[in-house]
Every structure is written in C-alpha cells, then in structure tokens.
Short mmCIF file of C-alpha atoms (C1' of nucleotides) in Angstrom, two decimals:
data_model
loop_
_atom_site.label_atom_id
_atom_site.label_comp_id
_atom_site.label_asym_id
_atom_site.label_seq_id
_atom_site.Cartn_x
_atom_site.Cartn_y
_atom_site.Cartn_z
CA MET A 490 89.56 150.07 189.16
CA ILE A 491 88.56 146.67 187.58
CA ILE A 492 87.26 145.03 191.43
CA ILE A 493 87.28 140.73 191.32
CA ASP A 494 84.93 139.14 193.21
CA TYR A 495 85.97 135.94 194.12
CA LYS A 496 82.89 135.02 195.84
CA ASP A 497 80.67 135.57 193.13
CA ARG A 498 79.74 132.78 191.30
CA ARG A 499 80.02 134.32 187.96
CA PRO A 500 83.31 133.63 186.10
CA ILE A 501 86.13 135.98 185.93
CA TYR A 502 85.90 136.93 182.38
CA GLU A 503 82.46 137.60 182.76
CA GLN A 504 82.82 140.38 185.62
CA ILE A 505 86.10 142.42 184.35
CA ILE A 506 83.69 142.83 181.09
CA GLU A 507 80.52 143.79 183.03
CA ARG A 508 82.49 146.69 184.70
CA PHE A 509 84.23 147.62 181.82
CA GLN A 510 80.58 148.49 179.75
CA ASP A 511 79.41 149.89 183.24
CA LEU A 512 82.98 152.14 182.67
CA ILE A 513 82.38 153.28 178.94
CA VAL A 514 78.39 153.51 179.07
CA LYS A 515 78.94 155.82 181.97
CA GLY A 516 81.92 157.96 179.91
CA VAL A 517 84.30 157.26 182.64
CA LEU A 518 86.37 156.07 179.97
CA LYS A 519 86.44 158.31 176.55
CA PRO A 520 86.38 157.20 173.36
CA ASP A 521 89.52 156.24 172.12
CA SER A 522 90.66 156.44 175.44
CA GLN A 523 93.34 153.31 175.97
CA LEU A 524 92.56 150.80 177.88
CA PRO A 525 96.02 148.86 180.39
CA SER A 526 97.04 146.33 178.24
CA VAL A 527 96.66 142.58 178.33
CA ARG A 528 99.16 142.13 180.51
CA ASN A 529 98.75 145.00 182.69
CA LEU A 530 96.18 144.31 184.14
CA ALA A 531 96.63 141.05 184.69
CA MET A 532 99.63 141.71 186.62
CA GLU A 533 97.54 143.87 188.43
CA LEU A 534 94.43 141.51 189.26
CA SER A 535 97.26 138.57 189.15
CA ILE A 536 95.06 136.92 187.05
CA ASN A 537 96.15 135.03 184.38
CA PRO A 538 96.49 137.57 180.76
CA ASN A 539 94.51 134.76 178.66
CA THR A 540 91.46 135.37 181.53
CA ILE A 541 91.89 139.24 180.14
CA GLN A 542 91.99 139.09 176.80
CA ARG A 543 89.16 136.52 176.18
CA ALA A 544 87.10 139.84 178.35
CA TYR A 545 88.69 141.84 175.77
CA MET A 546 87.62 140.10 173.10
CA GLU A 547 84.14 139.39 174.26
CA LEU A 548 83.91 143.57 174.26
CA GLU A 549 85.58 144.41 171.32
CA ARG A 550 82.75 141.98 169.49
CA GLN A 551 80.00 143.78 171.55
CA GLY A 552 81.45 146.75 169.93
CA PHE A 553 82.67 148.61 173.17
CA ILE A 554 86.17 148.27 172.50
CA TYR A 555 88.57 147.54 169.74
CA SER A 556 92.07 146.19 169.48
CA VAL A 557 95.07 147.05 167.49
CA LYS A 558 97.70 144.41 167.10
CA GLY A 559 101.21 146.11 168.47
CA ARG A 560 99.25 149.13 169.74
CA GLY A 561 96.40 148.33 171.99
CA SER A 562 92.94 148.39 172.70
CA PHE A 563 90.53 151.32 173.11
CA VAL A 564 87.34 152.57 173.61
CA SER A 565 85.32 152.06 170.87
CA PHE A 566 82.08 153.58 171.89
CA ASN A 567 78.48 155.45 170.08
CA GLU A 568 74.50 156.30 171.47
CA GLU A 569 73.78 153.03 169.55
CA LEU A 570 75.23 151.27 171.77
CA LEU A 571 73.82 153.03 175.01
CA SER A 572 70.61 152.23 173.89
CA LEU A 573 70.96 149.04 172.84
CA LYS A 574 72.57 148.70 176.09
CA GLN A 575 69.27 150.05 177.79
CA LYS A 576 67.28 147.97 175.90
CA GLU A 577 68.72 144.94 177.22
CA VAL A 578 68.74 146.63 180.67
CA MET A 579 64.83 147.42 180.40
CA GLU A 580 64.23 143.14 179.93
CA LYS A 581 65.55 142.15 182.58
CA LEU A 582 64.14 145.04 184.87
CA GLN A 583 60.95 143.56 183.05
CA LYS A 584 61.66 140.05 184.23
CA ALA A 585 62.06 141.40 187.75
CA VAL A 586 59.01 143.17 188.33
CA GLU A 587 56.88 140.05 186.89
CA ALA A 588 58.36 138.11 189.07
CA ALA A 589 57.54 140.18 191.72
CA LYS A 590 53.74 140.05 190.96
CA GLY A 591 53.97 136.39 190.41
CA VAL A 592 55.30 136.13 194.01
CA GLN A 593 51.96 138.57 195.30
CA ILE A 594 54.76 141.97 195.63
CA PRO A 595 51.97 145.02 196.17
CA GLU A 596 52.71 147.14 193.52
CA GLU A 597 53.19 150.40 195.52
CA GLU A 598 56.33 148.01 197.33
CA VAL A 599 57.89 148.16 193.85
CA GLN A 600 57.10 152.16 193.34
CA LYS A 601 58.42 152.53 196.36
CA SER A 602 61.63 150.46 195.82
CA VAL A 603 61.82 151.86 192.43
CA LYS A 604 61.69 155.81 193.85
CA ARG A 605 63.97 155.00 197.05
CA ILE A 606 66.82 154.20 194.54
CA TYR A 607 66.22 156.89 192.16
CA ARG A 608 66.38 159.25 194.95
CA GLY A 609 69.16 157.67 197.07
CA GLU A 610 72.42 158.23 196.52
CA GLU A 611 73.61 154.35 195.27
CA MET A 612 75.47 154.52 192.50
CA LYS A 613 77.12 151.04 192.93
CA MET B 1280 53.60 121.07 183.76
CA ILE B 1281 56.98 121.57 183.54
CA ILE B 1282 58.68 122.28 180.40
CA ILE B 1283 62.72 122.40 180.05
CA ASP B 1284 64.48 124.22 177.55
CA TYR B 1285 67.51 123.13 176.37
CA LYS B 1286 68.66 126.33 174.62
CA ASP B 1287 68.81 128.02 178.01
CA ARG B 1288 72.02 128.18 179.40
CA ARG B 1289 70.95 127.22 183.27
CA PRO B 1290 71.53 123.75 184.09
CA ILE B 1291 67.88 121.76 183.94
CA TYR B 1292 68.03 121.11 187.25
CA GLU B 1293 68.27 124.71 188.32
CA GLN B 1294 64.97 125.23 185.44
CA ILE B 1295 63.01 122.44 187.33
CA ILE B 1296 63.57 123.69 191.22
CA GLU B 1297 62.43 126.97 189.73
CA ARG B 1298 59.32 125.84 188.20
CA PHE B 1299 57.98 123.89 190.80
CA GLN B 1300 58.74 126.71 193.06
CA ASP B 1301 57.10 129.30 191.53
CA LEU B 1302 54.09 126.57 191.52
CA ILE B 1303 53.80 126.42 194.72
CA VAL B 1304 54.52 129.74 195.51
CA LYS B 1305 51.65 130.48 193.32
CA GLY B 1306 49.44 127.66 194.99
CA VAL B 1307 49.49 126.23 191.80
CA LEU B 1308 50.62 122.97 193.79
CA LYS B 1309 48.92 123.04 197.23
CA PRO B 1310 50.58 122.00 200.45
CA ASP B 1311 50.71 118.28 201.13
CA SER B 1312 49.48 117.12 197.35
CA GLN B 1313 52.24 114.79 195.82
CA LEU B 1314 54.90 115.35 193.43
CA PRO B 1315 55.01 113.23 191.06
CA SER B 1316 58.06 110.42 191.66
CA VAL B 1317 61.82 111.08 190.22
CA ARG B 1318 61.09 107.99 187.99
CA ASN B 1319 58.12 108.97 186.18
CA LEU B 1320 58.96 112.64 185.87
CA ALA B 1321 62.17 111.79 184.42
CA MET B 1322 60.76 108.80 181.67
CA GLU B 1323 57.91 112.38 181.35
CA LEU B 1324 60.64 114.64 180.20
CA SER B 1325 63.35 111.71 179.02
CA ILE B 1326 65.91 112.99 181.30
CA ASN B 1327 68.39 111.71 183.80
CA PRO B 1328 66.83 110.33 186.90
CA ASN B 1329 70.23 111.85 188.55
CA THR B 1330 68.89 114.76 187.50
CA ILE B 1331 65.55 115.12 189.07
CA GLN B 1332 66.46 113.98 192.05
CA ARG B 1333 68.97 116.85 192.13
CA ALA B 1334 65.98 119.21 192.26
CA TYR B 1335 63.60 117.26 194.85
CA MET B 1336 66.32 117.22 197.36
CA GLU B 1337 67.49 120.93 196.50
CA LEU B 1338 63.80 121.87 197.13
CA GLU B 1339 63.49 119.98 200.19
CA ARG B 1340 66.81 121.65 201.62
CA GLN B 1341 65.07 124.62 200.91
CA GLY B 1342 62.07 123.57 202.60
CA PHE B 1343 59.43 123.57 199.98
CA ILE B 1344 58.92 119.95 199.87
CA TYR B 1345 59.15 116.95 202.08
CA SER B 1346 59.76 113.18 201.24
CA VAL B 1347 58.44 110.57 203.15
CA LYS B 1348 60.47 107.10 202.42
CA GLY B 1349 59.16 104.49 200.39
CA ARG B 1350 56.06 106.77 199.70
CA GLY B 1351 57.02 109.99 197.78
CA SER B 1352 57.73 113.95 198.01
CA PHE B 1353 55.21 116.29 199.02
CA VAL B 1354 54.29 119.65 198.68
CA SER B 1355 55.38 121.84 202.21
CA PHE B 1356 54.92 125.61 201.94
CA ASN B 1357 54.62 128.44 204.32
CA GLU B 1358 54.33 131.62 204.83
CA GLU B 1359 58.24 131.87 205.91
CA LEU B 1360 59.02 130.69 202.63
CA LEU B 1361 56.49 133.14 201.03
CA SER B 1362 58.04 135.89 202.55
CA LEU B 1363 61.69 134.33 202.16
CA LYS B 1364 60.97 133.97 197.90
CA GLN B 1365 59.99 137.66 198.07
CA LYS B 1366 62.57 139.10 199.54
CA GLU B 1367 64.85 136.74 197.13
CA VAL B 1368 62.96 138.88 194.42
CA MET B 1369 63.01 141.87 195.91
CA GLU B 1370 66.60 141.72 195.85
CA LYS B 1371 67.04 141.11 192.28
CA LEU B 1372 64.78 144.28 191.45
CA GLN B 1373 66.73 145.82 193.07
CA LYS B 1374 69.59 145.37 191.14
CA ALA B 1375 67.70 145.82 188.32
CA VAL B 1376 66.77 149.35 188.96
CA GLU B 1377 70.10 150.58 190.08
CA ALA B 1378 71.23 148.97 186.54
CA ALA B 1379 68.01 150.79 184.79
CA LYS B 1380 69.86 154.13 186.98
CA GLY B 1381 73.09 153.30 186.12
CA VAL B 1382 72.23 153.22 182.08
CA GLN B 1383 70.46 156.63 182.09
CA ILE B 1384 67.03 155.59 182.09
CA PRO B 1385 65.13 158.26 183.42
CA GLU B 1386 63.23 156.81 186.30
CA GLU B 1387 59.32 157.87 184.48
CA GLU B 1388 59.88 155.24 182.65
CA VAL B 1389 60.48 152.72 184.89
CA GLN B 1390 57.45 153.43 186.75
CA LYS B 1391 55.80 153.51 183.68
CA SER B 1392 57.13 149.97 182.83
CA VAL B 1393 55.68 148.65 186.40
CA LYS B 1394 52.70 150.12 185.86
CA ARG B 1395 51.95 148.56 182.82
CA ILE B 1396 53.15 145.41 183.97
CA TYR B 1397 50.71 145.65 186.86
CA ARG B 1398 47.73 146.56 185.24
CA GLY B 1399 48.50 144.22 182.25
CA GLU B 1400 47.64 140.17 181.97
CA GLU B 1401 51.06 138.84 181.96
CA MET B 1402 51.12 135.83 185.02
CA LYS B 1403 54.20 134.63 182.49
CA MET C 1100 96.67 159.69 149.56
CA ILE C 1101 96.92 157.02 152.20
CA ILE C 1102 94.07 156.43 155.00
CA ILE C 1103 94.56 154.13 157.73
CA ASP C 1104 91.63 152.42 159.70
CA TYR C 1105 92.34 151.58 163.04
CA LYS C 1106 89.15 149.50 163.09
CA ASP C 1107 90.06 147.78 160.15
CA ARG C 1108 91.57 144.07 161.62
CA ARG C 1109 94.41 144.24 158.85
CA PRO C 1110 97.47 145.21 160.31
CA ILE C 1111 98.80 148.78 158.97
CA TYR C 1112 101.50 148.24 156.83
CA GLU C 1113 98.89 145.47 154.87
CA GLN C 1114 96.83 148.23 154.36
CA ILE C 1115 99.47 150.59 153.18
CA ILE C 1116 100.72 148.06 150.50
CA GLU C 1117 97.30 147.40 149.08
CA ARG C 1118 96.22 151.25 148.47
CA PHE C 1119 99.77 152.07 146.70
CA GLN C 1120 99.07 148.55 144.28
CA ASP C 1121 95.81 150.13 143.72
CA LEU C 1122 96.96 153.77 143.23
CA ILE C 1123 99.61 152.22 140.79
CA VAL C 1124 97.33 150.03 139.08
CA LYS C 1125 94.53 152.49 138.42
CA GLY C 1126 98.10 154.79 136.78
CA VAL C 1127 97.25 157.85 139.73
CA LEU C 1128 100.91 157.39 140.16
CA LYS C 1129 102.83 157.22 137.29
CA PRO C 1130 106.00 155.31 136.24
CA ASP C 1131 109.15 156.74 137.75
CA SER C 1132 106.97 159.02 139.99
CA GLN C 1133 108.32 159.23 143.40
CA LEU C 1134 106.64 158.04 146.05
CA PRO C 1135 106.73 160.07 149.77
CA SER C 1136 109.82 159.33 151.68
CA VAL C 1137 109.62 156.83 154.21
CA ARG C 1138 110.43 159.67 157.05
CA ASN C 1139 107.17 162.15 156.04
CA LEU C 1140 104.84 159.22 155.59
CA ALA C 1141 105.32 158.76 158.89
CA MET C 1142 105.07 161.89 160.35
CA GLU C 1143 101.69 162.48 158.09
CA LEU C 1144 100.62 159.60 159.02
CA SER C 1145 101.60 159.85 162.33
CA ILE C 1146 102.72 156.08 162.77
CA ASN C 1147 105.54 154.30 163.27
CA PRO C 1148 108.79 154.87 160.25
CA ASN C 1149 109.20 150.83 160.70
CA THR C 1150 105.96 150.45 159.94
CA ILE C 1151 106.58 152.23 156.27
CA GLN C 1152 110.03 150.92 155.31
CA ARG C 1153 108.22 147.59 155.72
CA ALA C 1154 105.28 148.59 153.31
CA TYR C 1155 108.05 150.36 151.21
CA MET C 1156 110.29 146.29 151.07
CA GLU C 1157 106.83 144.94 150.44
CA LEU C 1158 106.04 146.62 147.63
CA GLU C 1159 109.46 146.76 146.40
CA ARG C 1160 109.75 143.01 146.02
CA GLN C 1161 106.47 142.57 144.63
CA GLY C 1162 107.62 144.61 142.07
CA PHE C 1163 105.59 147.76 142.19
CA ILE C 1164 108.29 150.21 143.28
CA TYR C 1165 112.08 150.67 143.59
CA SER C 1166 114.38 152.25 145.65
CA VAL C 1167 117.59 154.24 144.99
CA LYS C 1168 119.60 155.02 147.66
CA GLY C 1169 119.75 158.23 149.01
CA ARG C 1170 117.51 159.34 146.66
CA GLY C 1171 114.26 157.46 147.39
CA SER C 1172 111.46 155.24 146.06
CA PHE C 1173 110.12 155.25 142.58
CA VAL C 1174 106.94 153.53 141.33
CA SER C 1175 107.91 150.63 138.06
CA PHE C 1176 104.83 149.78 136.92
CA ASN C 1177 104.77 147.51 134.13
CA GLU C 1178 101.83 145.54 132.38
CA GLU C 1179 103.48 141.96 134.14
CA LEU C 1180 102.39 143.52 136.77
CA LEU C 1181 98.85 144.84 136.15
CA SER C 1182 98.05 140.83 134.74
CA LEU C 1183 99.59 139.57 137.76
CA LYS C 1184 97.00 141.41 140.09
CA GLN C 1185 94.40 141.16 137.61
CA LYS C 1186 94.54 137.42 138.00
CA GLU C 1187 94.86 137.60 141.85
CA VAL C 1188 91.72 139.39 142.15
CA MET C 1189 89.80 136.86 139.69
CA GLU C 1190 91.01 134.66 142.37
CA LYS C 1191 89.18 135.73 145.10
CA LEU C 1192 86.65 136.59 142.88
CA GLN C 1193 86.27 132.95 141.73
CA LYS C 1194 86.42 132.51 145.65
CA ALA C 1195 83.70 134.54 146.17
CA VAL C 1196 81.38 133.25 143.61
CA GLU C 1197 82.20 129.60 144.85
CA ALA C 1198 80.80 130.32 147.95
CA ALA C 1199 77.74 132.48 146.32
CA LYS C 1200 77.07 129.11 144.94
CA GLY C 1201 77.43 127.14 148.08
CA VAL C 1202 74.94 129.23 150.16
CA GLN C 1203 72.27 128.22 147.25
CA ILE C 1204 72.52 132.46 146.02
CA PRO C 1205 70.51 131.76 142.45
CA GLU C 1206 73.35 132.70 139.58
CA GLU C 1207 70.85 135.46 137.96
CA GLU C 1208 70.94 137.09 141.51
CA VAL C 1209 74.94 136.93 140.92
CA GLN C 1210 74.91 137.55 137.29
CA LYS C 1211 72.49 141.07 138.22
CA SER C 1212 75.01 142.16 140.90
CA VAL C 1213 77.89 142.34 138.74
CA LYS C 1214 75.57 143.98 135.95
CA ARG C 1215 74.75 146.71 138.59
CA ILE C 1216 78.05 147.08 139.82
CA TYR C 1217 79.35 147.43 136.54
CA ARG C 1218 77.07 149.75 134.99
CA GLY C 1219 77.16 151.54 137.91
CA GLU C 1220 79.26 154.22 139.13
CA GLU C 1221 80.97 152.73 142.32
CA MET C 1222 85.04 153.37 141.44
CA LYS C 1223 86.00 152.69 145.23
CA MET D 763 84.78 115.84 158.23
CA ILE D 764 86.53 118.20 159.00
CA ILE D 765 90.42 119.11 157.49
CA ILE D 766 93.05 121.54 158.81
CA ASP D 767 95.53 123.17 156.45
CA TYR D 768 98.18 124.45 158.31
CA LYS D 769 99.38 126.07 155.67
CA ASP D 770 96.44 128.05 155.60
CA ARG D 771 97.29 131.90 157.51
CA ARG D 772 93.82 131.60 159.31
CA PRO D 773 93.55 130.48 162.80
CA ILE D 774 92.94 126.66 162.97
CA TYR D 775 89.58 128.03 165.25
CA GLU D 776 89.09 130.02 161.87
CA GLN D 777 88.95 127.56 159.09
CA ILE D 778 87.25 124.76 161.98
CA ILE D 779 84.14 127.61 162.31
CA GLU D 780 84.22 127.61 158.64
CA ARG D 781 83.50 124.12 158.09
CA PHE D 782 80.63 124.01 160.45
CA GLN D 783 79.13 126.63 158.71
CA ASP D 784 79.27 124.79 155.93
CA LEU D 785 77.94 121.83 156.61
CA ILE D 786 74.98 123.06 158.32
CA VAL D 787 74.18 125.78 155.98
CA LYS D 788 74.15 122.99 153.11
CA GLY D 789 71.77 120.82 155.58
CA VAL D 790 74.50 118.09 155.74
CA LEU D 791 74.30 118.48 159.59
CA LYS D 792 70.87 118.23 160.23
CA PRO D 793 69.13 120.30 163.10
CA ASP D 794 69.90 119.01 166.20
CA SER D 795 72.03 116.38 165.25
CA GLN D 796 75.07 116.10 167.79
CA LEU D 797 78.67 117.32 166.81
CA PRO D 798 81.49 114.96 167.78
CA SER D 799 82.44 115.84 171.28
CA VAL D 800 84.98 118.56 172.43
CA ARG D 801 87.37 115.96 173.61
CA ASN D 802 86.98 113.29 170.46
CA LEU D 803 87.17 116.12 168.25
CA ALA D 804 90.47 117.96 169.28
CA MET D 805 91.77 114.06 169.41
CA GLU D 806 91.04 113.23 165.94
CA LEU D 807 92.55 116.16 164.91
CA SER D 808 95.46 116.04 167.02
CA ILE D 809 95.01 119.69 168.22
CA ASN D 810 94.18 121.03 171.39
CA PRO D 811 90.92 120.81 172.97
CA ASN D 812 90.60 124.72 174.03
CA THR D 813 90.72 125.31 170.29
CA ILE D 814 88.01 123.27 169.61
CA GLN D 815 86.06 124.93 172.20
CA ARG D 816 86.95 128.19 171.10
CA ALA D 817 85.28 127.06 167.22
CA TYR D 818 81.97 126.16 168.91
CA MET D 819 82.06 129.03 171.07
CA GLU D 820 81.72 131.02 168.28
CA LEU D 821 79.41 129.02 166.18
CA GLU D 822 76.82 128.48 169.54
CA ARG D 823 77.77 132.74 169.02
CA GLN D 824 76.46 133.20 165.67
CA GLY D 825 73.67 130.82 166.44
CA PHE D 826 74.70 127.72 164.35
CA ILE D 827 74.62 125.80 167.49
CA TYR D 828 74.27 125.26 170.62
CA SER D 829 75.89 123.72 174.06
CA VAL D 830 74.17 122.02 176.29
CA LYS D 831 76.85 120.84 179.48
CA GLY D 832 77.03 117.43 180.04
CA ARG D 833 75.44 116.59 177.34
CA GLY D 834 76.58 117.86 174.79
CA SER D 835 76.56 120.38 171.44
CA PHE D 836 74.12 120.60 168.67
CA VAL D 837 73.00 122.26 165.40
CA SER D 838 70.69 124.91 165.65
CA PHE D 839 69.52 126.44 162.61
CA ASN D 840 67.44 128.58 161.09
CA GLU D 841 66.12 129.96 157.81
CA GLU D 842 66.81 133.47 159.30
CA LEU D 843 70.92 132.29 159.34
CA LEU D 844 70.96 130.94 156.01
CA SER D 845 69.38 134.55 155.01
CA LEU D 846 72.06 136.47 157.39
CA LYS D 847 74.82 133.63 155.94
CA GLN D 848 73.50 134.87 152.33
CA LYS D 849 73.91 138.54 152.82
CA GLU D 850 77.14 138.13 154.08
CA VAL D 851 78.45 135.98 151.34
CA MET D 852 76.76 138.47 148.40
CA GLU D 853 78.66 141.52 150.08
CA LYS D 854 81.81 139.89 150.05
CA LEU D 855 81.38 138.90 146.17
CA GLN D 856 79.91 142.56 145.46
CA LYS D 857 83.79 143.86 146.87
CA ALA D 858 85.75 141.81 144.62
CA VAL D 859 83.41 142.65 141.49
CA GLU D 860 84.21 146.14 142.48
CA ALA D 861 88.06 144.78 142.86
CA ALA D 862 87.96 142.99 139.19
CA LYS D 863 86.29 146.07 137.97
CA GLY D 864 88.91 148.52 139.24
CA VAL D 865 91.61 146.41 137.60
CA GLN D 866 89.98 146.31 134.12
CA ILE D 867 89.11 143.33 133.96
CA PRO D 868 86.31 143.01 131.74
CA GLU D 869 82.72 142.64 132.23
CA GLU D 870 82.70 139.87 130.14
CA GLU D 871 85.26 137.69 131.79
CA VAL D 872 83.54 138.48 134.79
CA GLN D 873 80.46 136.84 133.80
CA LYS D 874 81.81 134.39 131.78
CA SER D 875 83.49 133.11 135.18
CA VAL D 876 80.34 133.46 136.93
CA LYS D 877 78.41 130.94 134.68
CA ARG D 878 81.99 128.77 134.56
CA ILE D 879 81.13 127.95 138.24
CA TYR D 880 77.67 128.08 138.36
CA ARG D 881 77.36 125.06 135.30
CA GLY D 882 80.71 122.82 136.34
CA GLU D 883 81.05 120.45 138.76
CA GLU D 884 82.74 122.77 141.27
CA MET D 885 80.94 121.95 145.02
CA LYS D 886 84.33 123.05 146.90
"C1'" DG E 245 106.60 147.24 173.89
"C1'" DT E 246 100.86 145.16 171.42
"C1'" DG E 247 97.27 141.79 170.71
"C1'" DG E 248 95.88 136.85 169.02
"C1'" DT E 249 96.87 132.36 168.62
"C1'" DC E 250 97.75 127.47 170.46
"C1'" DT E 251 99.30 123.55 173.58
"C1'" DA E 252 98.89 121.13 177.95
"C1'" DG E 253 97.42 120.15 181.64
"C1'" DA E 254 93.97 121.26 185.24
"C1'" DC E 255 89.28 121.63 188.07
"C1'" DC E 256 84.44 122.73 188.46
"C1'" DA E 257 79.86 121.67 186.81
"C1'" DC E 258 76.28 118.95 184.79
"C1'" DC E 259 73.70 114.55 183.21
"C1'" DG F 1290 81.26 111.07 179.45
"C1'" DT F 1291 79.60 116.38 178.64
"C1'" DG F 1292 80.93 121.20 178.51
"C1'" DG F 1293 83.03 125.43 180.54
"C1'" DT F 1294 86.55 128.44 182.85
"C1'" DC F 1295 90.95 129.17 184.21
"C1'" DT F 1296 96.19 128.74 184.78
"C1'" DA F 1297 100.92 128.65 182.73
"C1'" DG F 1298 103.80 129.84 179.37
"C1'" DA F 1299 105.13 129.55 174.88
"C1'" DC F 1300 105.69 131.65 170.02
"C1'" DC F 1301 104.06 134.42 166.46
"C1'" DA F 1302 102.51 139.30 164.03
"C1'" DC F 1303 102.44 144.14 164.89
"C1'" DG F 1304 104.87 149.06 165.65
#
DNA sequence: GTGGTCTAGACCACC
DNA sequence: GTGGTCTAGACCACG
C-alpha cells in the first residue's frame, strides 16, 4: 500500500504523506476508515515509528486524517479538501507550463503531451 | 540580476544555479560573456563566497559555464544544453499533468490554462 | 444526553465528565436522581465501559455524584460545588482576558463581547 | 527568556511555542532578528534539541518564524498574523464568557474582572 | 492495544 | 557553526 523509495531525495515522512493524500483524495481510503497503526506501519515498512508518527501528525494538521489517543487514526476527508488540493496542483502545473514556455518549448508540444497523458492509461 | 529569497526553502546555491541556467538558456547572458567574479557576487548578495563557488562549480559540471584560471567564469552555451534543459522541464510538466489528472481536474481546464499562459504576457 | 466528539482532541472520559458537570450545575440533573448505569451508557455510546467507569470515578472524587454499591450512581449536588465550579470558570476567563490584553485587543471590544453574549440567546 | 514549567500539564514544545508567539506578537522580538539556535536553546534549557526543533518547526508552519539551513531561524511577523492571533484569542474568550454565563456568574462580576485586569499592572 | 511526548545520539546538507 | 531527518528506545495517557 505504501512504498518508500530510498533513492528519492525527499524525506521518508514526506513520501508517506503524499502517498496517503493520494489514496484519500482518490477515494481508495474511505472517510472514517482506519489507517494502519503507527507501530504496525513502521514494522511493515521497517522504518522508525517516529517517522510514521510525524507523517500522521502532518496529515492530521492538513485535515486529511484525525487521530484519537488509544483508538487509532482515521480518514477525515471532505470536498473542501479536494478543491484545496486541486488548487495546489494547478499552481504547480502553471509554474511548469511557464517554465516550458521559458525554454522555448512550443505550445503544441505541451498540448500534445497533456492529451497523451489524459488519453493514456497512466494512473500512477 | 540575481535575487535570493531567504524564505524559499531551497538552498541558496540552488537558487543561484537555477537563475543562471535561466538567464543563459533564455539568451540574456550571451555565450562567452563573463560572469561576475565569485568574490564580487558574494559581496553584492552579501552571502558566503563558498556558496557562489559551489553554484559555479555545479554550473560548470553541467556545462553551462567554463572557468579559466586567473581570468574568471564564462558562459558556454550550446544547443545540446538547451534540449537537455527542455527535456528536464518536460518531465516536470508531465508529472504535474499526471497529478492534475489524479485529482480529477478535467483535461479542458488544463488545456485552457496552458493556452492562457502561452497567449498571456507572463514571461516570469 | 451525552455526545462524544471523536475529533475533539480531549480524551473521551474528560468530555463525559465535563458534560455531566454541566448538566448537574445547570440543574438539568436534579440532586439524588440516578445516572445511567456504566454498562448502559457504554453501550449507548458504544465505547469501552472502562472509560465511563473512569469518568464516574472522577465525578465522584470531585463530589458531583455518589455511588451506592449494587444500586448505581446518583447526583449529589450542593452549593459548595457550584461556587467551586464558578471559581474555576472565573480563573479560565481571567487568563483569556489577560491574553486579549496581551495581543492589544482594546478593553471596549472585550466589554462589548461580554455584553453581546449575556444579552444574546447563546445557552450552549 | 524562555521558562519551562514542568508542573504544567502541557508538553514542553507547546510551552515554548506559546512563549515565542507572545514575544513576537508583543514586539519584544523584532522581525528578521535571529532566534537562539536549536542547540543553544536546548543546552540553556537543558532539554533535548529535538524538542526545540519541533517547536521551531511549528512556529515556522504558523508563520511566526522562518528557518534557513546553515544560517538559523528568524522572526517573520506581520500584521495579518497579529489579527489572526487576535481572532483566535477572542474565540477562546467568548467560550470562557459563555461558560461563566452557564454557571450563573452575573455579568457585572465578569465586567468588573475585565476592568480590573485592563486597569491593573498584570502584564504576564 | 492505541497515539503522543521526550531523550540520546547519529548523519546529512548547507554556510 | 546552522537547521533537518532519522533511529532506537523510553514513558505516559487513553481505551
């Protein structure tokens, strides 16, 4: 369910955060369903519980999950969060397009690339 | 010419590298023109000369500039580098588009956004 | 009668204690009336009986209720407790006012806010 | 400058956060001035650097400070943040007033208390 | 069993 | 020197 890429330059906890955000936004993890416990996930990924803890903390702060002492952590997703996430993604995309424009990549190529991805099967 | 954003989370040397890459790729800095000396630039930006040194070293490694002992650093741009940079930019863009697809942003919106940026005046 | 907010960061037993204190102080629960049994309340709220037990224990320690073995728990309210609770509330309020003063909120605004609440319909 | 109260039930990192928020909001720490380094403050308070780190992380997230790798952490305060903090404080205060109303504390007593604090010398 | 806090100590990137 | 990440292991509060 969660895969850690040690070659990735980003810290582990960030990879975990992003992965869960994805799973929640895409509806794979349903609202109020329980996440793996901090200790279990740590064991499964063979990393330190503190690292998981930190990821969960951040996810809770961002509103993706909520944690209850003694019970566990649960998905807490809503529409607002989705549109927030969409806005965030759009901003990144616009920066990328601007960069493409900046290095003289023709608009047609960008458009083609967008089409290819949307038509294609890539679901990441 | 170079602006450092201390609130930017990326390291200073990386900001400098990116800025010079931009200036070179976009032709603002012409091939074989001289870059500011390490010492001067360091003074101007009031940062540690080591940081500039590191940025120049990396730019040289990537082929954007070349250094001549005792004379300074010079722009060394060519077509290969442009296409390399373009490829890099395209990869980032594709990731961004995939992310957009992932959070259910419709293709039309992405295409519209691309158009807006290419038609618009944004040159960053 | 009792509502548990799992997204509330405070522990469940504390939420229960506070709720009963409120109901007793405000006279909704009359002196010597019987509280729901530990087991029943636990079932109703679908939480662990230990949690209810702990809340009742604490309420008894504070003097809000008394338990009779084999019969159940009963409200035991008196004037002393009211003034105790009032003192506690006043302390919290004073801290809040000090904080308001600390962040440069003008006294008039605080006074107005107090008036609004006392005139208003809010009974929580 | 920072005092830790071990009898306080709140975690240490939270006490540190609140203290710095106070110092910044009240203008004792001026914008762009440097905070004590993580290690130094940890030594001074004889607590673990990780605990300080966590406090600084949270302060950065909230916008009170910004950190630069290799340089240190700096105050980053602005008007928006003040009004945000004020709003937060007002909400707490309103809850406290409602509680006071709930336990039959007369409005006059509350108003008197507010006056006393604003007239008084308490600066906390 | 669960999450939350803290310590001790390590290593990294950066300046 | 600085902040940032991670590990290992402890203890607490809660259910």
